[in-house]
XYZ file of C-alpha atoms in Angstrom:
574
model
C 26.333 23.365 11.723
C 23.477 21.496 9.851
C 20.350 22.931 9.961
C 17.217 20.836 9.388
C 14.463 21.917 6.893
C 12.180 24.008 7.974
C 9.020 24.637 5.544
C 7.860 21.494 4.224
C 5.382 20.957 1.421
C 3.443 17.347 0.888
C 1.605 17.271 -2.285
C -1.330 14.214 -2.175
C -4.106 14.337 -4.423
C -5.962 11.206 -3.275
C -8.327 9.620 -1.575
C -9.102 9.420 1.950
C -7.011 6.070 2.300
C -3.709 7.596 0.864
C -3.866 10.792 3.028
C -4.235 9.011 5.700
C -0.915 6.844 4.491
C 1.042 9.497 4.386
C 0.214 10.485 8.231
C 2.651 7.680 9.087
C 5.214 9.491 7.150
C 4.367 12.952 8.634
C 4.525 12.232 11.871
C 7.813 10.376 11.316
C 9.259 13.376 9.527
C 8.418 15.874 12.450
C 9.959 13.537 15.354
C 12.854 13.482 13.108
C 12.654 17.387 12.193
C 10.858 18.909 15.319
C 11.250 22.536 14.468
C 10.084 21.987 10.460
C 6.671 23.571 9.281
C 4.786 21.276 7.811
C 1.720 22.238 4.727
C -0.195 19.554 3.360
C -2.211 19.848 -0.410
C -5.101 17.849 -0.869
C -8.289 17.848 -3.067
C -10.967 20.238 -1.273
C -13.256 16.993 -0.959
C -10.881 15.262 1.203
C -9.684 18.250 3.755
C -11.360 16.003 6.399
C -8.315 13.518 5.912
C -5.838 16.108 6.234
C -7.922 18.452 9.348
C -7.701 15.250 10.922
C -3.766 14.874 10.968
C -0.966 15.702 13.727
C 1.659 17.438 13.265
C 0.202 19.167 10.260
C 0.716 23.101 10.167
C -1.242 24.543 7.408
C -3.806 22.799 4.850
C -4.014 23.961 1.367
C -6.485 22.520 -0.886
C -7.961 22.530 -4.644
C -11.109 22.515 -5.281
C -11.650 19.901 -8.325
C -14.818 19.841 -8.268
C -15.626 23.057 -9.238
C -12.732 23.554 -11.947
C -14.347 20.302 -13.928
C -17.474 21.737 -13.382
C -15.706 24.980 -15.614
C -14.000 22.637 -17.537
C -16.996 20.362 -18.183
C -19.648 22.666 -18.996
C -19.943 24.171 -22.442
C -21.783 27.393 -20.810
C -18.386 28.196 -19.402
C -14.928 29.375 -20.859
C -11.993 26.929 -20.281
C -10.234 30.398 -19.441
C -12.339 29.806 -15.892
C -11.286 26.695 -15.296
C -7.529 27.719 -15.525
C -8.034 30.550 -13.764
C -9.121 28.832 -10.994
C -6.489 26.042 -10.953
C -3.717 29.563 -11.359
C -5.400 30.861 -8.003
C -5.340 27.926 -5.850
C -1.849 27.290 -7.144
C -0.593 30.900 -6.223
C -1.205 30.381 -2.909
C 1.564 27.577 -2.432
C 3.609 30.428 -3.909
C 2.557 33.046 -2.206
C 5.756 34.892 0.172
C 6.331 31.418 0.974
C 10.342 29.096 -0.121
C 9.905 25.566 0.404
C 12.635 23.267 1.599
C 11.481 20.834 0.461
C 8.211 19.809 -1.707
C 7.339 15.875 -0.944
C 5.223 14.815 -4.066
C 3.098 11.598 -2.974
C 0.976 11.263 -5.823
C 2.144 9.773 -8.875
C 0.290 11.563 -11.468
C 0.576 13.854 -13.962
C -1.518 17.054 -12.008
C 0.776 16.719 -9.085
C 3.942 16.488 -11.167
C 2.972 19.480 -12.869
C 2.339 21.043 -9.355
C 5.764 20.006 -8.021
C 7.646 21.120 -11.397
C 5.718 24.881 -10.836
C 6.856 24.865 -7.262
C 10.612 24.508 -8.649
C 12.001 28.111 -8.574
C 10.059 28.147 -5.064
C 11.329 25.208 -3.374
C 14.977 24.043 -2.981
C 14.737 20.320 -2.799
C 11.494 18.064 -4.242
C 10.933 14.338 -3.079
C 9.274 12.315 -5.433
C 8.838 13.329 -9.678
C 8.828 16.351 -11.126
C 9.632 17.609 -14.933
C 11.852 19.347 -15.959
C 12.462 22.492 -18.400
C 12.114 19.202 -21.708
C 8.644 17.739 -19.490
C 10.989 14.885 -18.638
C 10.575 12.901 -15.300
C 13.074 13.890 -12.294
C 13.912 10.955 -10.175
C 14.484 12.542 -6.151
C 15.689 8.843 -5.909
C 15.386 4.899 -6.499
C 12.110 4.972 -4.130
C 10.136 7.499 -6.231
C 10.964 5.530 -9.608
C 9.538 2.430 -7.734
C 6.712 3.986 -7.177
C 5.921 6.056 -9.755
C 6.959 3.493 -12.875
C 7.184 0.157 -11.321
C 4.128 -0.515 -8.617
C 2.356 0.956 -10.747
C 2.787 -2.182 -13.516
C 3.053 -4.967 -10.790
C -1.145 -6.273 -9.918
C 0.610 -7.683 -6.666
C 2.634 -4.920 -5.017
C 5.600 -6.264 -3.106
C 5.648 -2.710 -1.237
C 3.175 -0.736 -0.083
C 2.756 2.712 0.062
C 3.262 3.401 3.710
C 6.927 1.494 2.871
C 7.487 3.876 -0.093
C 6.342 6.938 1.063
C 8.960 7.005 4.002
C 11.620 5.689 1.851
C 11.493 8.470 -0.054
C 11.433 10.623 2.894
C 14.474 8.635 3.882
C 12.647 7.973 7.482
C 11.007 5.157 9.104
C 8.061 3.377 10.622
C 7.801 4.753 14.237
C 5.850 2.925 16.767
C 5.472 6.027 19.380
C 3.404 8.966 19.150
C -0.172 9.581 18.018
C -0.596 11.142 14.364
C -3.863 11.732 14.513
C -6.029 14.854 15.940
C -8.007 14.192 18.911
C -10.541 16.086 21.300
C -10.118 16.463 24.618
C -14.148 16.507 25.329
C -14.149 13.656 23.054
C -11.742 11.572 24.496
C -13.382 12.013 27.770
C -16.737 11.072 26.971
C -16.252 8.306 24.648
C -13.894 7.019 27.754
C -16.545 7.186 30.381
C -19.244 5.904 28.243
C -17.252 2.983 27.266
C -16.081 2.695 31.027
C -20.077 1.972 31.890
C -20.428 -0.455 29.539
C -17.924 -2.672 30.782
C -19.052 -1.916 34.182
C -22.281 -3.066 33.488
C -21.832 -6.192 31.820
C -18.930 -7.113 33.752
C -19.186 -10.826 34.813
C -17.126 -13.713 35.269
C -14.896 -12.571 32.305
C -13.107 -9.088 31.110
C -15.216 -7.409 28.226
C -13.838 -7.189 25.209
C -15.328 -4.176 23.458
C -15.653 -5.195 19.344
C -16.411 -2.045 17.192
C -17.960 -3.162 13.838
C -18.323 -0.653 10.577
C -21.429 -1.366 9.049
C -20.290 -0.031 5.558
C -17.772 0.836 2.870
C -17.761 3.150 0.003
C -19.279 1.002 -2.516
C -22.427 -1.594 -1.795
C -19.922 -4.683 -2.986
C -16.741 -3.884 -0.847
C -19.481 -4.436 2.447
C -20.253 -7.510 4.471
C -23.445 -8.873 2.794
C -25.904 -8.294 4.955
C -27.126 -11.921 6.239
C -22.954 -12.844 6.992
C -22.663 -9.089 9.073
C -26.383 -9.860 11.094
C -24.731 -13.642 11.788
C -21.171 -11.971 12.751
C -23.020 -9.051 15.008
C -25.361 -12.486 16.365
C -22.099 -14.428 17.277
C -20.396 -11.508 19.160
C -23.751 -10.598 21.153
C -23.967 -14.410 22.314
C -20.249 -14.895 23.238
C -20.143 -12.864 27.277
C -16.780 -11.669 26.536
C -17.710 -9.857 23.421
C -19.981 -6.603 23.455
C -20.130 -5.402 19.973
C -20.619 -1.837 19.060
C -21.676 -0.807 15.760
C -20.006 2.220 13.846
C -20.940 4.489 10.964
C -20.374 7.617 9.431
C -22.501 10.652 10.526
C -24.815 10.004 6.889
C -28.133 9.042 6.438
C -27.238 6.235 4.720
C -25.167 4.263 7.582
C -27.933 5.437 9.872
C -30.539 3.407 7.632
C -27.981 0.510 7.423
C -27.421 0.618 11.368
C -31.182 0.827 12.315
C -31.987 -2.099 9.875
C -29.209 -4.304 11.869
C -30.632 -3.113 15.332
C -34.556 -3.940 13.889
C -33.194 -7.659 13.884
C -32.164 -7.103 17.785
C -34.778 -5.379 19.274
C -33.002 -2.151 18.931
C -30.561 -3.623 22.109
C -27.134 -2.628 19.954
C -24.992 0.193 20.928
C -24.639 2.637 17.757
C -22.092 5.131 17.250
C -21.642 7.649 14.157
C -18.707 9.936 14.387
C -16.127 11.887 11.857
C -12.627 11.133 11.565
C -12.108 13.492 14.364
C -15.050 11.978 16.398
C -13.977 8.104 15.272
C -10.154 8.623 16.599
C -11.616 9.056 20.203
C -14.067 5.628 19.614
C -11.407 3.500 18.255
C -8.841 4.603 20.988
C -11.535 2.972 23.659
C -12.126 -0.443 21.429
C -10.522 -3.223 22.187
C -10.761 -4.361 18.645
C -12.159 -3.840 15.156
C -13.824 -5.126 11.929
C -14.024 -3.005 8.862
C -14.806 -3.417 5.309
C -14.033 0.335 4.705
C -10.653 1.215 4.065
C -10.300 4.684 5.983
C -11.633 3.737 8.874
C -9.030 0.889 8.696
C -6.300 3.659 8.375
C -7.035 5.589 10.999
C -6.968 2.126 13.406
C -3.739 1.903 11.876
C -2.349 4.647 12.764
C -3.726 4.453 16.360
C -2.750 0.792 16.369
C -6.286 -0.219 17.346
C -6.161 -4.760 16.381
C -8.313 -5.085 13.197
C -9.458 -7.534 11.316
C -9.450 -5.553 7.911
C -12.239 -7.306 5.116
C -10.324 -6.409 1.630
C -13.173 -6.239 -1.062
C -13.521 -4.737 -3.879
C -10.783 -3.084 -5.843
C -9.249 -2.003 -2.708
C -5.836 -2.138 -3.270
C -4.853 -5.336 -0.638
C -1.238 -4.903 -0.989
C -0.576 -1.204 -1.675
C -2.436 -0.164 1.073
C -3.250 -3.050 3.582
C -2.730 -2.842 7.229
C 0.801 -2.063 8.533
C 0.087 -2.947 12.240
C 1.459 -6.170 13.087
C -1.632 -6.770 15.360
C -3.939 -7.116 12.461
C -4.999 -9.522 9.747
C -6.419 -9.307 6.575
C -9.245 -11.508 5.500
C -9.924 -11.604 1.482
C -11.455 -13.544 -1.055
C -8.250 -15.339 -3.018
C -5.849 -12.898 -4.524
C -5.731 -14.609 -7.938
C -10.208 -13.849 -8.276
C -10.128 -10.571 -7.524
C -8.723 -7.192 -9.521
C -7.615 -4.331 -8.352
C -9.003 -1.883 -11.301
C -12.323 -0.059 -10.029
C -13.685 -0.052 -14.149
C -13.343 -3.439 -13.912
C -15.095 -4.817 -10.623
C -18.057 -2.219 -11.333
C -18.458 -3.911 -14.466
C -18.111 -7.163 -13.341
C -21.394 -8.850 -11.408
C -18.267 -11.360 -10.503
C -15.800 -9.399 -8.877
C -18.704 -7.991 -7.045
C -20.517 -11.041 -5.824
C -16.767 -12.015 -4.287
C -17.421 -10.300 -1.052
C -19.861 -13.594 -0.655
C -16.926 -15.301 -0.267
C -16.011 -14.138 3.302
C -18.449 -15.980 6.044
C -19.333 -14.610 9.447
C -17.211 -17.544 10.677
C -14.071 -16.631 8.740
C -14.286 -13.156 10.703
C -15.023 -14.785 13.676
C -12.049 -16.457 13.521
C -9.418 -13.412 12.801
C -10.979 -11.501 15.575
C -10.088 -14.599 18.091
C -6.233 -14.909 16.718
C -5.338 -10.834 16.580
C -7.526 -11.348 20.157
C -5.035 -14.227 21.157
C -7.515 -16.847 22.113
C -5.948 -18.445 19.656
C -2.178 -19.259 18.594
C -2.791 -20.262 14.585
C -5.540 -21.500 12.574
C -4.699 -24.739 12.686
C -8.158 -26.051 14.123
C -10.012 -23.269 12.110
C -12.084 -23.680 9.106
C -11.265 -20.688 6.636
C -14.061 -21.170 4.268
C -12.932 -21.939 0.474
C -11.094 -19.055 -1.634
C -10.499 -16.917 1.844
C -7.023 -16.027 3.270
C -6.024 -14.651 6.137
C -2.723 -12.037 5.558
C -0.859 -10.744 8.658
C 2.279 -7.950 8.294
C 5.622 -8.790 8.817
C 8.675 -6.661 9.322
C 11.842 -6.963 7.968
C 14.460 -4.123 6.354
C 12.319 -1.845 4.277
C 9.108 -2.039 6.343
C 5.909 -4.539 6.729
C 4.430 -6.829 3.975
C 2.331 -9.252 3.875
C 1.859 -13.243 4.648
C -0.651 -15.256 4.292
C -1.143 -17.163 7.766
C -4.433 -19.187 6.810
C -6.988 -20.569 4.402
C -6.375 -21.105 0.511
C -3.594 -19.070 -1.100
C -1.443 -19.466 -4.378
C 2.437 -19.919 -3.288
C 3.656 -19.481 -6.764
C 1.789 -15.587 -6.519
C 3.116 -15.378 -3.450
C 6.402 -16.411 -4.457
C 6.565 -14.185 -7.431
C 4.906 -11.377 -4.948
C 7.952 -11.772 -1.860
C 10.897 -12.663 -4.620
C 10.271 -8.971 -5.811
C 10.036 -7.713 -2.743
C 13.714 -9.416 -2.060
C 14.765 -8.076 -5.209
C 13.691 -4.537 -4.094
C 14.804 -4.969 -0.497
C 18.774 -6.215 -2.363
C 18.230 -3.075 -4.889
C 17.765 -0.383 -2.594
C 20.107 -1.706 0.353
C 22.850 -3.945 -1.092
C 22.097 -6.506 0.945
C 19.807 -9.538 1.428
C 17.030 -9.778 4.112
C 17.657 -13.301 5.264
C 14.421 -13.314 7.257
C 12.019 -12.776 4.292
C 13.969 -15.341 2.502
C 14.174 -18.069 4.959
C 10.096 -17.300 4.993
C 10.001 -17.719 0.949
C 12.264 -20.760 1.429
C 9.629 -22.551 3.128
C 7.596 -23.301 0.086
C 6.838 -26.170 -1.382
C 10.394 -27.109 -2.661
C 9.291 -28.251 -6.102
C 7.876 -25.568 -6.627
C 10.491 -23.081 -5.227
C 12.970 -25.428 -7.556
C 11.168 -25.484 -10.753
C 10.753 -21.274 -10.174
C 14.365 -20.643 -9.921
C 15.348 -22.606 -13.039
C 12.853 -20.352 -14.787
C 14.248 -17.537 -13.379
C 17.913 -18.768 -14.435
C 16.186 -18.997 -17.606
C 14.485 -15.752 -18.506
C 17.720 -14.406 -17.070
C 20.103 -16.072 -19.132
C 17.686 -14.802 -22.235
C 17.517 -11.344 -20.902
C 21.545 -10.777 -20.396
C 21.983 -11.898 -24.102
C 19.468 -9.321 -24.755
C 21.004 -7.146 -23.649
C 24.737 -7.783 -24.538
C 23.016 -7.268 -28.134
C 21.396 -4.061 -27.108
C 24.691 -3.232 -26.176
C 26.599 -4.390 -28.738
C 23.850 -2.045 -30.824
C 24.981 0.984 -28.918
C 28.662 0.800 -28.919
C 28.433 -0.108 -32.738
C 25.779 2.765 -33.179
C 26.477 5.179 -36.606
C 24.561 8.004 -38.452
C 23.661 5.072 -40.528
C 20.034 3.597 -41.251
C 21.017 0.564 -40.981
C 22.840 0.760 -37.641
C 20.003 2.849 -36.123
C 17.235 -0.222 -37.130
C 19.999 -3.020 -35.608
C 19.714 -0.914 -32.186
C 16.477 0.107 -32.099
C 15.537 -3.587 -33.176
C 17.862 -4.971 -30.301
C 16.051 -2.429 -27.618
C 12.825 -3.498 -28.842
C 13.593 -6.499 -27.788
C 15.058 -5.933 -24.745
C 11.653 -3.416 -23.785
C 9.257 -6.918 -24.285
C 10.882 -8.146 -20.479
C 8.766 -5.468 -19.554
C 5.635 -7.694 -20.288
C 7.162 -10.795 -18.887
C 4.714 -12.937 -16.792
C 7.294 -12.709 -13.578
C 7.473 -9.733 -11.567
C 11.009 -10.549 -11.043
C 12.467 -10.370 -14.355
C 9.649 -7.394 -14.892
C 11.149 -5.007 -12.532
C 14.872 -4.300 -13.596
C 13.333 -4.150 -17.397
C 10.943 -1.507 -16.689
C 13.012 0.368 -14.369
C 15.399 0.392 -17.326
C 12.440 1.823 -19.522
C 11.881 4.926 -17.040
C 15.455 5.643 -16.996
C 15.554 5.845 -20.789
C 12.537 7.610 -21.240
C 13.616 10.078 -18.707
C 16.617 11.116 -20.703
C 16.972 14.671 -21.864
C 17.204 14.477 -25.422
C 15.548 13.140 -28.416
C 18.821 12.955 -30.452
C 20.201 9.186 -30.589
C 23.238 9.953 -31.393
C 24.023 12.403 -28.646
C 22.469 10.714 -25.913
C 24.453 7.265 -26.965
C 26.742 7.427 -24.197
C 23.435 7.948 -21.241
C 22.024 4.901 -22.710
C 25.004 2.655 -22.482
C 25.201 3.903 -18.759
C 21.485 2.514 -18.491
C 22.306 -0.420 -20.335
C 24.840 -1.091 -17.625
C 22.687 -0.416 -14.886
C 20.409 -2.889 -16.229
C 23.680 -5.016 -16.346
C 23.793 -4.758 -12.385
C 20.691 -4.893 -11.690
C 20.646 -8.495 -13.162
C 23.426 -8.972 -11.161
C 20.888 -8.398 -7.811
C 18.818 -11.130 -9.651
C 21.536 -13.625 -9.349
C 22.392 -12.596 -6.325
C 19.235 -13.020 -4.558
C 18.234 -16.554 -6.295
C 22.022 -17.641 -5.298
C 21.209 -16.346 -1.462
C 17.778 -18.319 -1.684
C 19.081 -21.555 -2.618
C 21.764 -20.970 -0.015
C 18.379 -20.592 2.436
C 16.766 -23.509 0.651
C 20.077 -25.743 1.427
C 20.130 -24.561 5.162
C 16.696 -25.288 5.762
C 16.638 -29.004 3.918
C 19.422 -29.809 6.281
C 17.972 -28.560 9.433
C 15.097 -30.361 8.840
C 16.822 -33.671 7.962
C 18.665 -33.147 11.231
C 15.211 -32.401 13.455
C 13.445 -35.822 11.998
C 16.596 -37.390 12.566
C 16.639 -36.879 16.475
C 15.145 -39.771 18.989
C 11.447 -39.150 19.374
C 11.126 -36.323 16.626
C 7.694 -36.355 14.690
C 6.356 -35.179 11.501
C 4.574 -31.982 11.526
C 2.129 -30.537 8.834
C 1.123 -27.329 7.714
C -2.099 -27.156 6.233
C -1.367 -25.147 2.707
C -3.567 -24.123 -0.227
C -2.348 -24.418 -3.477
């Protein structure tokens, strides 16, 4: 009889926004495993995250701050700092086996963690090193995203996607995974219960909660386009809007400065993650520049009109619920690298982009008052991105104002690549979507494809060639290291496509247990052939997409062939 696991370790030493990710995940794993323990390991300054989380048994945490402040300070030994880290590591080891240890944050601290945990656990998700400090693969999904994401500016998975693939579970609609209070629940309820009573009229209200902040000044709502937005929802009778912050002095100085400019008349509300799950569960729907409170909506499956700014990570860590959009300033202005938008007065100034109206106009599709944006105007440089399911989870489209389709392209390609990689199969939904491009464009970027792949196979037929030839010799040592070099370069190549199978390749090798050439000839011919297949699911999934492509010409020939059939346009920015 199979017995499921029973203590259960998940290792995340993130943020806020990637704790709450892994909630998803958790609460997954439990319905799937109802009699497992589950622990949790977090940085001390984000226990909130985790405190606020179902299904979560026991919370370990490790106090950063205060080991950098050991490690930092010249007063101090560096004996204290490792002392510490020892302590707060014992504890995971403490009369305590682990089933299994899920490691969700690819870096080198948690690695080192999971690796430590080895002779106390009996199965690890995720990386870990082993006894040479080489990376151990628990499968395809924790290469992915621990070597490739990590190299790709426009994810074609996000993390919610990866972290229960490597969990081997799935996105699961039911349940709530987040902590609530009953005397919260209550009085939030009744108190939102009055306010619809009392400015019930001709129409329903639809509560709006807005967060007046993010982490950083630059990922907010400028202030004139969030008094305009806050303006449009107080003058339209089926809107009330509420504002929300966090209980800090500093979102109580930005709330009272919004409620100056309307006679203090706005309903306020600051609450903790605990406190903000019982709000959100009462709003009809949200807007929020700040990326937790945007998870835990998520996670409730509250609509939202996220506002991506910033170097918040759009397609790692966008929303998942399928009753929520995305509005951003155009992919191809903005980076994802914090160093770089703090140093840039540019990638700052972007979140000037985004006007009230743009917002406005979100909140009335995920609302339904209306079907598309068809009669909208998305200001210039905005797009509106909506999930989409298909076999590996949610990504995401854009649905309205200007976007790039060859990024896009590039961006769902991979993701078909992935999807073909990890299943064996094609998902014919995301590429009848892709197939809709412009068809020029879709044509020119499969003959490049054919291209680079054509290039890359002889590449590697010489790398090959290298291999099986390979001697003690100097001279046959240079050919194959030469030939790999060369092969290693599709690793910077400017498609995401060809990009993927080359650095996948890369981990593999580097991953190997030996230094020694020689000895390890016959691994590296097995990765050499992997690579081999692996171009194979290129083929395969440019051959499928034409196929799509074909399909699609001839439907449409047929539809604007019929009596009475007219031409219909879809507005598209290029």
């Amino acid at each position: 009889m199979k017995t499921s696991p029973t203590n259960i370790l998940f290792i995340n030493l993130k943020r806020y926004g990637d704790i709450f990710n892994m909630a998803h995940t958790i609460k997954a794993y439990k319905q799937d495993n109802p009699e497992s323990k589950i622990s949790v390991l977090v940085f001390k300054e984000f226990v909130k995250a985790a405190n606020a989380i179902n299904h979560i048994d026991e919370v370990f945490t490790i106090d950063r701050e205060q080991i950098l402040t050991f490690k930092k300070n010249q007063i101090f030994s560096d004996g204290l700092a490792l002392n510490l880290f020892e302590n707060e590591i014992h504890q995971l080891k403490r009369d305590t086996h682990w089933d299994i240890v899920f490691n969700y944050s690819n870096d080198c601290v948690s690695t080192h963690i999971t690796s430590l945990l080895k002779e106390h656990s009996t199965k690890h998700m995720g990386i870990r090193f082993n006894s040479y400090c080489n990376v151990e693969y628990s499968n395809e999904w924790a290469l992915l995203f621990n070597d490739v994401l990590t190299d790709l500016k426009y994810s074609p998975v996000s993390f919610v996607d990866t972290y229960n693939q490597i969990a081997t579970t799935e996105l699961k609609d039911e349940g709530i995974p987040l902590k609530t209070k009953e005397e919260y629940n209550k009085t939030t309820h009744l108190n939102f219960s009055e306010i619809r009573r009392m400015e019930e009229g001709e129409c329903e209200i639809k509560i709006i909660g807005v967060q007046v902040s993010a982490s950083s000044n630059y990922k907010m709502i400028p202030r004139s386009e969030l008094i305009a937005l806050i303006d449009e929802l107080y003058m339209t009778p089926e809107y009330f809007p509420v504002l929300l912050g966090a209980p800090t002095e500093r979102d109580r100085e930005i709330i009272n400065d919004i409620n100056s400019e309307f006679n203090n008349s706005l309903v306020s509300i600051e609450a903790d993650f605990i406190a903000l799950s019982s709000v959100l569960l009462n709003l009809d729907a949200l807007v929020t520049p700040d990326t937790s409170v945007k998870h835990v909506a998520d996670l409730l499956k509250v609509p939202t009109v996220e506002i991506s700014l910033g170097e918040s990570p759009l397609f790692k860590q966008g929303t998942m619920n399928l009753k929520s959009v995305i509005v951003t300033p155009h992919i191809s202005l903005r980076s994802f690298k914090k160093k770089e938008v703090e140093g840039s007065r540019e990638l700052k100034d972007l979140n000037y982009k985004i006007k009230y109206t743009d917002i406005i106009s979100a909140l009335q599709y995920i609302m339904g008052e209306i079907s598309d944006f068809s009669n909208e105007k998305i200001s210039h440089d905005v797009t509106i991105y909506q999930p989409h399911t298909d076999g590996i989870g949610r990504y995401l489209m854009p649905i309205a104002g200007d976007f790039n389709e060859k990024i896009e392209l590039e961006r769902l390609c991979a993701r078909a690549l992935i999807h073909y990689k990890t299943t064996n199969k094609d998902d014919l939904t995301l590429l009848d979507k892709i197939s809709t491009f412009d068809s020029s464009l879709l044509s020119n970027w499969i003959e490049h494809q054919k291209n680079a792949i054509t290039d890359t196979s002889r590449d590697l037929l010489a790398t090959l060639r290298g291999i099986i030839q390979l001697t003690n010799e100097k001279s046959s040592i240079n050919n194959f290291l030469q030939a790999l070099a060369v092969l290693f370069e599709r690793c910077d190549d400017a498609s995401d496509f060809i990009k993927i199978p080359a650095i996948r390749f890369r981990s593999r090798l580097e991953a190997l247990n030996t230094s020694d050439l020689s000895a390890s000839a016959k691994e590296v011919e097995g990765l050499l052939y992997e690579y081999k297949s692996d171009i194979q699911f290129q083929v395969e999934v440019i051959k499928t997409l034409q196929e799509r492509m074909r399909k699609n010409t001839t439907t449409r020939t047929r539809n604007t062939s019929r009596p009475g059939a007219h031409d219909g346009t879809i507005a598209r920015g290029l």
